[in-house]
Amino acid sequence: MTVQLTKDLYTAEVSVQGGRQNGHAVSADKTFDVRITPPTDMGGSGEGTNPEELFAAGYAACFQGALGVVARRQKVDTGESTVTAKVTLGSIDGGGFGLKVALEVAIPGVDSDTVQQLIEAAHQVCPYSNATRGNIEVDLRAV
């Protein structure tokens, strides 16, 4: 099922030259400007960022925002929470590549059952979760 927007709220625009091997990414407003290189695990210098780190940062930030939304509705304080996204690149059948994600959520002072319930609710709200649902493995963990 394709998720359809009912109202556009914001559009990010980033241009990349050089791809993942020796790339450079810059936003239209010039506030985001990064070098893209392969990680050392893949034979690169590790002197820049890579698409998986960028995806992990975006997903973690977005998920934390969604967590805040659902927590406020339930009057739970998530001000000290941390969301860690682990994005793994791997091979898939047919010679292509794919991703899997593990999201680890810590909310100090909140019991584990409530944390798990908030994680599940945030997963229904988060735009990244909605975009990836049914397409890649996403493991949700309370830590």
N, CA, C and O atoms as a DFTB+ gen file, in Angstrom:
572 C
 N C O
     1  1       0.841      -1.180       0.000
     2  2       0.000       0.000       0.000
     3  2       0.884       1.239       0.000
     4  3       1.815       1.336       0.800
     5  1       0.610       2.156      -0.860
     6  2       1.348       3.408      -0.929
     7  2       0.733       4.417       0.019
     8  3      -0.480       4.625       0.007
     9  1       1.566       5.050       0.846
    10  2       1.098       6.093       1.753
    11  2       0.906       7.370       0.945
    12  3       1.832       7.821       0.271
    13  1      -0.268       7.945       1.006
    14  2      -0.576       9.183       0.299
    15  2      -0.636      10.340       1.278
    16  3      -1.315      10.252       2.301
    17  1       0.066      11.421       0.978
    18  2       0.005      12.606       1.825
    19  2      -1.311      13.336       1.591
    20  3      -1.761      13.470       0.453
    21  1      -1.922      13.803       2.665
    22  2      -3.136      14.600       2.524
    23  2      -2.798      16.084       2.494
    24  3      -3.597      16.898       2.030
    25  1      -1.609      16.436       2.990
    26  2      -1.158      17.828       2.969
    27  2       0.362      17.835       3.041
    28  3       0.938      17.216       3.935
    29  1       1.021      18.524       2.114
    30  2       2.469      18.682       2.169
    31  2       2.818      19.678       3.266
    32  3       2.249      20.769       3.317
    33  1       3.761      19.308       4.156
    34  2       4.172      20.197       5.237
    35  2       5.558      20.790       5.007
    36  3       5.821      21.926       5.402
    37  1       6.438      20.035       4.376
    38  2       7.818      20.483       4.176
    39  2       8.477      19.588       3.145
    40  3       8.208      18.388       3.091
    41  1       9.341      20.170       2.328
    42  2      10.122      19.395       1.366
    43  2      11.595      19.714       1.570
    44  3      12.001      20.873       1.481
    45  1      12.393      18.693       1.843
    46  2      13.843      18.848       1.942
    47  2      14.421      18.642       0.555
    48  3      13.948      17.795      -0.204
    49  1      15.454      19.422       0.222
    50  2      16.107      19.276      -1.072
    51  2      17.611      19.192      -0.860
    52  3      18.233      20.131      -0.363
    53  1      18.191      18.052      -1.243
    54  2      19.628      17.820      -1.125
    55  2      20.124      17.275      -2.453
    56  3      19.524      16.366      -3.027
    57  1      21.228      17.840      -2.937
    58  2      21.849      17.354      -4.169
    59  2      23.152      16.652      -3.831
    60  3      23.897      17.094      -2.957
    61  1      23.425      15.549      -4.534
    62  2      24.646      14.773      -4.313
    63  2      25.393      14.640      -5.631
    64  3      24.800      14.378      -6.677
    65  1      26.693      14.825      -5.562
    66  2      27.584      14.528      -6.679
    67  2      28.603      13.515      -6.183
    68  3      29.092      13.629      -5.059
    69  1      28.925      12.535      -6.998
    70  2      29.953      11.561      -6.656
    71  2      29.462      10.322      -5.950
    72  3      30.237       9.387      -5.753
    73  1      28.202      10.280      -5.560
    74  2      27.646       9.086      -4.934
    75  2      28.327       8.697      -3.634
    76  3      28.833       9.550      -2.905
    77  1      28.337       7.391      -3.349
    78  2      28.851       6.918      -2.067
    79  2      30.362       6.722      -2.071
    80  3      30.953       6.531      -1.008
    81  1      30.997       6.762      -3.229
    82  2      32.440       6.510      -3.283
    83  2      33.278       7.731      -2.946
    84  3      34.256       7.623      -2.206
    85  1      32.924       8.848      -3.458
    86  2      33.665      10.088      -3.198
    87  2      32.697      11.231      -3.426
    88  3      32.891      12.064      -4.311
    89  1      31.652      11.258      -2.614
    90  2      30.556      12.176      -2.857
    91  2      30.560      13.412      -1.990
    92  3      31.350      13.572      -1.060
    93  1      29.642      14.263      -2.345
    94  2      29.431      15.501      -1.618
    95  2      27.935      15.785      -1.675
    96  3      27.331      15.759      -2.747
    97  1      27.340      16.055      -0.514
    98  2      25.914      16.349      -0.435
    99  2      25.732      17.739       0.150
   100  3      26.377      18.106       1.132
   101  1      24.849      18.500      -0.464
   102  2      24.568      19.850       0.037
   103  2      23.082      20.146      -0.140
   104  3      22.481      19.825      -1.166
   105  1      22.508      20.767       0.889
   106  2      21.096      21.130       0.821
   107  2      20.924      22.414       0.026
   108  3      21.858      23.201      -0.128
   109  1      19.722      22.606      -0.471
   110  2      19.424      23.788      -1.275
   111  2      19.687      25.078      -0.492
   112  3      20.102      26.085      -1.065
   113  1      19.440      25.038       0.825
   114  2      19.667      26.236       1.638
   115  2      21.082      26.320       2.200
   116  3      21.408      27.246       2.943
   117  1      21.931      25.338       1.839
   118  2      23.355      25.292       2.206
   119  2      23.615      25.053       3.699
   120  3      24.758      25.182       4.137
   121  1      22.604      24.712       4.485
   122  2      22.830      24.447       5.912
   123  2      23.352      23.041       6.159
   124  3      23.886      22.755       7.231
   125  1      23.203      22.174       5.189
   126  2      23.676      20.788       5.279
   127  2      24.703      20.603       4.179
   128  3      24.401      20.785       2.999
   129  1      25.927      20.237       4.569
   130  2      27.013      20.131       3.604
   131  2      27.988      19.074       4.123
   132  3      28.742      19.332       5.061
   133  1      27.975      17.887       3.517
   134  2      28.804      16.793       4.019
   135  2      29.524      16.063       2.898
   136  3      29.075      16.023       1.753
   137  1      30.660      15.487       3.276
   138  2      31.434      14.624       2.387
   139  2      30.925      13.196       2.580
   140  3      30.655      12.780       3.707
   141  1      30.796      12.453       1.496
   142  2      30.313      11.081       1.555
   143  2      31.420      10.148       1.072
   144  3      31.916      10.279      -0.048
   145  1      31.799       9.206       1.933
   146  2      32.822       8.217       1.596
   147  2      32.405       6.871       2.172
   148  3      31.617       6.821       3.117
   149  1      32.918       5.788       1.620
   150  2      32.599       4.478       2.186
   151  2      33.186       4.341       3.603
   152  3      34.228       4.923       3.904
   153  1      32.515       3.574       4.463
   154  2      33.075       3.317       5.792
   155  2      34.316       2.427       5.682
   156  3      34.522       1.759       4.669
   157  1      35.126       2.426       6.719
   158  2      36.331       1.594       6.713
   159  2      35.984       0.114       6.568
   160  3      36.757      -0.643       5.981
   161  1      34.822      -0.314       7.101
   162  2      34.387      -1.710       6.976
   163  2      34.199      -2.139       5.523
   164  3      34.204      -3.329       5.209
   165  1      34.032      -1.150       4.641
   166  2      33.821      -1.439       3.222
   167  2      35.003      -0.953       2.376
   168  3      34.869      -0.725       1.174
   169  1      36.160      -0.799       3.024
   170  2      37.368      -0.436       2.308
   171  2      37.591       1.041       2.105
   172  3      38.538       1.435       1.424
   173  1      36.744       1.863       2.678
   174  2      36.887       3.307       2.525
   175  2      37.763       3.915       3.596
   176  3      38.219       3.239       4.518
   177  1      37.985       5.201       3.452
   178  2      38.817       5.931       4.410
   179  2      38.056       6.245       5.691
   180  3      38.668       6.449       6.739
   181  1      36.736       6.286       5.617
   182  2      35.946       6.652       6.783
   183  2      36.051       8.124       7.124
   184  3      35.662       8.531       8.219
   185  1      36.570       8.933       6.207
   186  2      36.793      10.354       6.470
   187  2      35.578      11.216       6.170
   188  3      35.663      12.443       6.209
   189  1      34.476      10.601       5.878
   190  2      33.221      11.319       5.657
   191  2      32.105      10.504       6.259
   192  3      32.344       9.566       7.018
   193  1      30.913      10.857       5.925
   194  2      29.779      10.054       6.355
   195  2      29.388       9.132       5.206
   196  3      30.025       9.155       4.153
   197  1      28.362       8.331       5.392
   198  2      27.902       7.430       4.342
   199  2      26.379       7.387       4.362
   200  3      25.761       7.816       5.336
   201  1      25.771       6.873       3.299
   202  2      24.310       6.877       3.231
   203  2      23.628       6.165       4.405
   204  3      22.551       6.578       4.833
   205  1      24.240       5.113       4.921
   206  2      23.619       4.397       6.038
   207  2      23.614       5.247       7.302
   208  3      22.631       5.244       8.043
   209  1      24.706       5.978       7.559
   210  2      24.727       6.890       8.715
   211  2      23.697       8.000       8.549
   212  3      23.022       8.374       9.508
   213  1      23.576       8.518       7.347
   214  2      22.598       9.577       7.102
   215  2      21.181       9.062       7.315
   216  3      20.354       9.746       7.919
   217  1      20.899       7.860       6.821
   218  2      19.578       7.261       7.011
   219  2      19.323       7.006       8.495
   220  3      18.228       7.265       8.995
   221  1      20.339       6.496       9.200
   222  2      20.202       6.225      10.631
   223  2      19.908       7.510      11.407
   224  3      19.048       7.523      12.288
   225  1      20.612       8.571      11.083
   226  2      20.385       9.851      11.770
   227  2      18.975      10.358      11.513
   228  3      18.289      10.800      12.434
   229  1      18.550      10.293      10.266
   230  2      17.207      10.750       9.935
   231  2      16.130       9.925      10.608
   232  3      15.172      10.468      11.158
   233  1      16.291       8.603      10.564
   234  2      15.284       7.720      11.161
   235  2      15.241       7.922      12.682
   236  3      14.155       8.030      13.251
   237  1      16.391       7.974      13.340
   238  2      16.411       8.147      14.800
   239  2      15.781       9.469      15.208
   240  3      14.997       9.512      16.156
   241  1      16.111      10.544      14.511
   242  2      15.554      11.852      14.844
   243  2      14.046      11.876      14.619
   244  3      13.293      12.391      15.446
   245  1      13.621      11.320      13.504
   246  2      12.206      11.286      13.181
   247  2      11.438      10.421      14.186
   248  3      10.361      10.799      14.645
   249  1      12.004       9.259      14.522
   250  2      11.342       8.354      15.463
   251  2      11.239       9.000      16.842
   252  3      10.233       8.837      17.532
   253  1      12.279       9.735      17.244
   254  2      12.215      10.402      18.544
   255  2      11.117      11.463      18.546
   256  3      10.432      11.655      19.550
   257  1      10.956      12.148      17.422
   258  2       9.859      13.111      17.320
   259  2       8.508      12.437      17.452
   260  3       7.626      12.934      18.153
   261  1       8.342      11.307      16.781
   262  2       7.088      10.551      16.871
   263  2       6.866      10.036      18.283
   264  3       5.740      10.030      18.780
   265  1       7.944       9.603      18.928
   266  2       7.863       9.134      20.317
   267  2       7.356      10.253      21.217
   268  3       6.521      10.021      22.091
   269  1       7.856      11.457      21.007
   270  2       7.400      12.613      21.784
   271  2       5.927      12.901      21.571
   272  3       5.218      13.238      22.519
   273  1       5.460      12.773      20.340
   274  2       4.057      13.012      20.030
   275  2       3.165      12.030      20.782
   276  3       2.221      12.439      21.457
   277  1       3.460      10.747      20.669
   278  2       2.599       9.750      21.325
   279  2       2.736       9.817      22.845
   280  3       1.765       9.569      23.559
   281  1       3.918      10.144      23.346
   282  2       4.115      10.245      24.798
   283  2       3.344      11.429      25.385
   284  3       2.753      11.309      26.458
   285  1       3.344      12.563      24.694
   286  2       2.589      13.729      25.174
   287  2       1.107      13.403      25.267
   288  3       0.427      13.834      26.198
   289  1       0.610      12.644      24.307
   290  2      -0.810      12.249      24.321
   291  2      -1.130      11.423      25.558
   292  3      -2.258      11.443      26.050
   293  1      -0.130      10.692      26.063
   294  2      -0.331       9.836      27.232
   295  2       0.256      10.454      28.500
   296  3       0.290       9.815      29.551
   297  1       0.714      11.691      28.394
   298  2       1.277      12.434      29.520
   299  2       2.492      11.734      30.136
   300  3       2.632      11.655      31.356
   301  1       3.370      11.226      29.255
   302  2       4.618      10.583      29.669
   303  2       5.770      11.475      29.229
   304  3       5.816      11.913      28.079
   305  1       6.696      11.742      30.135
   306  2       7.848      12.596      29.844
   307  2       8.949      11.790      29.151
   308  3       9.483      10.837      29.719
   309  1       9.279      12.179      27.927
   310  2      10.353      11.524      27.182
   311  2      11.524      12.479      26.961
   312  3      12.347      12.260      26.072
   313  1      11.598      13.529      27.761
   314  2      12.631      14.550      27.598
   315  2      14.054      14.027      27.691
   316  3      14.961      14.616      27.104
   317  1      14.270      12.940      28.412
   318  2      15.609      12.361      28.563
   319  2      15.783      11.098      27.712
   320  3      16.735      10.342      27.908
   321  1      14.877      10.875      26.781
   322  2      14.933       9.652      25.970
   323  2      16.057       9.712      24.938
   324  3      16.524      10.783      24.550
   325  1      16.465       8.534      24.517
   326  2      17.463       8.380      23.457
   327  2      16.959       7.340      22.473
   328  3      16.476       6.279      22.866
   329  1      17.077       7.655      21.187
   330  2      16.763       6.692      20.138
   331  2      18.050       6.464      19.346
   332  3      18.653       7.404      18.826
   333  1      18.454       5.208      19.267
   334  2      19.627       4.831      18.486
   335  2      19.162       3.977      17.317
   336  3      18.475       2.972      17.500
   337  1      19.542       4.389      16.113
   338  2      19.201       3.612      14.914
   339  2      20.457       2.932      14.405
   340  3      21.494       3.569      14.219
   341  1      20.351       1.644      14.186
   342  2      21.435       0.861      13.592
   343  2      20.958       0.400      12.221
   344  3      20.052      -0.426      12.111
   345  1      21.577       0.941      11.182
   346  2      21.196       0.619       9.813
   347  2      22.268      -0.293       9.223
   348  3      23.445       0.068       9.187
   349  1      21.863      -1.459       8.766
   350  2      22.776      -2.434       8.199
   351  2      22.537      -2.541       6.703
   352  3      21.404      -2.709       6.250
   353  1      23.621      -2.441       5.940
   354  2      23.602      -2.656       4.495
   355  2      24.031      -4.091       4.241
   356  3      25.012      -4.554       4.822
   357  1      23.319      -4.796       3.391
   358  2      23.683      -6.171       3.081
   359  2      23.244      -6.558       1.691
   360  3      22.543      -5.809       1.010
   361  1      23.660      -7.726       1.283
   362  2      23.277      -8.222      -0.038
   363  2      21.930      -8.933       0.055
   364  3      21.557      -9.461       1.102
   365  1      21.216      -8.932      -1.059
   366  2      19.926      -9.622      -1.159
   367  2      19.965     -10.537      -2.379
   368  3      20.865     -10.435      -3.214
   369  1      18.992     -11.422      -2.473
   370  2      18.909     -12.321      -3.630
   371  2      18.852     -11.516      -4.921
   372  3      18.252     -10.442      -4.971
   373  1      19.470     -12.036      -5.941
   374  2      19.452     -11.385      -7.239
   375  2      20.617     -10.454      -7.477
   376  3      20.699      -9.824      -8.532
   377  1      21.531     -10.352      -6.505
   378  2      22.718      -9.527      -6.690
   379  2      22.573      -8.090      -6.269
   380  3      23.500      -7.303      -6.460
   381  1      21.438      -7.715      -5.700
   382  2      21.236      -6.340      -5.246
   383  2      21.633      -6.157      -3.798
   384  3      22.255      -7.026      -3.188
   385  1      21.263      -5.020      -3.266
   386  2      21.577      -4.673      -1.888
   387  2      20.314      -4.233      -1.172
   388  3      19.370      -3.749      -1.798
   389  1      20.299      -4.402       0.141
   390  2      19.155      -4.007       0.944
   391  2      19.604      -3.493       2.292
   392  3      20.790      -3.495       2.620
   393  1      18.632      -3.053       3.061
   394  2      18.878      -2.504       4.391
   395  2      18.015      -3.222       5.421
   396  3      16.960      -3.770       5.101
   397  1      18.492      -3.206       6.667
   398  2      17.651      -3.554       7.798
   399  2      17.974      -2.549       8.896
   400  3      19.064      -1.978       8.930
   401  1      17.020      -2.341       9.787
   402  2      17.151      -1.317      10.821
   403  2      16.803      -1.903      12.181
   404  3      15.847      -2.667      12.315
   405  1      17.583      -1.539      13.181
   406  2      17.241      -1.796      14.580
   407  2      17.122      -0.439      15.255
   408  3      18.049       0.370      15.203
   409  1      15.992      -0.191      15.882
   410  2      15.787       1.036      16.653
   411  2      15.788       0.677      18.125
   412  3      14.975      -0.132      18.574
   413  1      16.698       1.277      18.876
   414  2      16.817       1.041      20.317
   415  2      16.377       2.307      21.041
   416  3      16.910       3.390      20.798
   417  1      15.406       2.162      21.926
   418  2      14.816       3.303      22.612
   419  2      14.993       3.158      24.117
   420  3      14.637       2.136      24.704
   421  1      15.545       4.190      24.727
   422  2      15.696       4.245      26.179
   423  2      14.941       5.472      26.689
   424  3      15.116       6.580      26.183
   425  1      14.099       5.254      27.702
   426  2      13.394       6.357      28.342
   427  2      13.596       6.201      29.851
   428  3      12.857       5.468      30.508
   429  1      14.601       6.893      30.399
   430  2      14.876       6.777      31.832
   431  2      13.651       7.136      32.684
   432  3      12.941       8.101      32.403
   433  1      13.426       6.334      33.729
   434  2      12.347       6.598      34.663
   435  2      10.979       6.118      34.214
   436  3       9.985       6.355      34.901
   437  1      10.911       5.437      33.055
   438  2       9.633       4.934      32.562
   439  2       9.713       3.411      32.525
   440  3      10.695       2.849      32.038
   441  1       8.669       2.735      33.046
   442  2       8.700       1.277      33.124
   443  2       8.729       0.654      31.732
   444  3       8.260       1.251      30.763
   445  1       9.285      -0.553      31.645
   446  2       9.539      -1.196      30.354
   447  2       8.265      -1.466      29.547
   448  3       8.289      -1.373      28.320
   449  1       7.159      -1.797      30.212
   450  2       5.914      -2.035      29.481
   451  2       5.428      -0.756      28.808
   452  3       4.972      -0.785      27.665
   453  1       5.525       0.360      29.516
   454  2       5.118       1.651      28.938
   455  2       6.042       2.042      27.802
   456  3       5.582       2.535      26.772
   457  1       7.347       1.830      27.975
   458  2       8.305       2.143      26.904
   459  2       7.963       1.338      25.658
   460  3       7.928       1.892      24.560
   461  1       7.712       0.052      25.808
   462  2       7.394      -0.788      24.648
   463  2       6.110      -0.327      23.981
   464  3       6.028      -0.303      22.752
   465  1       5.111       0.038      24.765
   466  2       3.842       0.517      24.209
   467  2       4.061       1.820      23.444
   468  3       3.488       2.011      22.371
   469  1       4.881       2.713      23.984
   470  2       5.178       3.977      23.305
   471  2       5.956       3.742      22.008
   472  3       5.720       4.420      21.007
   473  1       6.878       2.785      22.027
   474  2       7.649       2.447      20.820
   475  2       6.709       1.964      19.721
   476  3       6.806       2.404      18.575
   477  1       5.800       1.059      20.072
   478  2       4.861       0.524      19.082
   479  2       3.961       1.631      18.528
   480  3       3.677       1.662      17.331
   481  1       3.519       2.532      19.393
   482  2       2.667       3.636      18.942
   483  2       3.459       4.603      18.064
   484  3       2.944       5.079      17.053
   485  1       4.705       4.899      18.438
   486  2       5.543       5.796      17.630
   487  2       5.808       5.200      16.259
   488  3       5.903       5.928      15.272
   489  1       5.928       3.896      16.193
   490  2       6.185       3.206      14.923
   491  2       5.015       3.390      13.948
   492  3       5.206       3.316      12.734
   493  1       3.823       3.625      14.467
   494  2       2.656       3.868      13.620
   495  2       2.583       5.326      13.158
   496  3       1.935       5.624      12.155
   497  1       3.241       6.231      13.878
   498  2       3.189       7.671      13.603
   499  2       4.368       8.142      12.759
   500  3       4.209       9.021      11.912
   501  1       5.546       7.570      12.978
   502  2       6.789       8.038      12.361
   503  2       6.757       7.920      10.832
   504  3       6.461       6.847      10.308
   505  1       7.059       9.008      10.111
   506  2       7.091       8.940       8.651
   507  2       8.100       7.930       8.098
   508  3       7.822       7.280       7.090
   509  1       9.264       7.787       8.739
   510  2      10.243       6.803       8.266
   511  2       9.682       5.393       8.446
   512  3       9.841       4.548       7.565
   513  1       9.032       5.135       9.573
   514  2       8.424       3.818       9.783
   515  2       7.344       3.551       8.752
   516  3       7.237       2.444       8.225
   517  1       6.543       4.570       8.465
   518  2       5.489       4.402       7.468
   519  2       6.065       4.180       6.072
   520  3       5.474       3.465       5.264
   521  1       7.212       4.788       5.787
   522  2       7.843       4.627       4.475
   523  2       8.501       3.258       4.317
   524  3       8.546       2.709       3.216
   525  1       9.008       2.711       5.414
   526  2       9.748       1.450       5.324
   527  2       8.887       0.227       5.610
   528  3       9.282      -0.891       5.279
   529  1       7.729       0.414       6.213
   530  2       6.891      -0.716       6.628
   531  2       6.592      -1.645       5.459
   532  3       6.094      -1.218       4.417
   533  1       6.905      -2.922       5.651
   534  2       6.647      -3.913       4.624
   535  2       7.738      -3.992       3.570
   536  3       7.688      -4.856       2.695
   537  1       8.733      -3.097       3.639
   538  2       9.796      -3.062       2.661
   539  2      11.115      -3.577       3.212
   540  3      11.872      -4.240       2.502
   541  1      11.391      -3.276       4.471
   542  2      12.631      -3.714       5.109
   543  2      12.329      -4.184       6.524
   544  3      11.298      -3.842       7.103
   545  1      13.241      -4.969       7.067
   546  2      13.132      -5.432       8.446
   547  2      13.434      -4.267       9.382
   548  3      14.478      -3.625       9.270
   549  1      12.508      -3.998      10.313
   550  2      12.729      -2.983      11.337
   551  2      12.468      -3.642      12.684
   552  3      11.352      -4.072      12.975
   553  1      13.512      -3.714      13.497
   554  2      13.453      -4.326      14.820
   555  2      13.349      -3.226      15.850
   556  3      14.216      -2.354      15.905
   557  1      12.312      -3.243      16.667
   558  2      12.084      -2.229      17.697
   559  2      12.461      -2.799      19.053
   560  3      11.982      -3.864      19.442
   561  1      13.331      -2.079      19.778
   562  2      13.828      -2.591      21.064
   563  2      13.787      -1.510      22.134
   564  3      14.219      -0.379      21.912
   565  1      13.264      -1.872      23.289
   566  2      13.396      -1.022      24.471
   567  2      14.683      -1.434      25.162
   568  3      14.928      -2.622      25.369
   569  1      15.510      -0.454      25.520
   570  2      16.772      -0.763      26.185
   571  2      16.871      -0.034      27.506
   572  3      17.869      -0.171      28.213
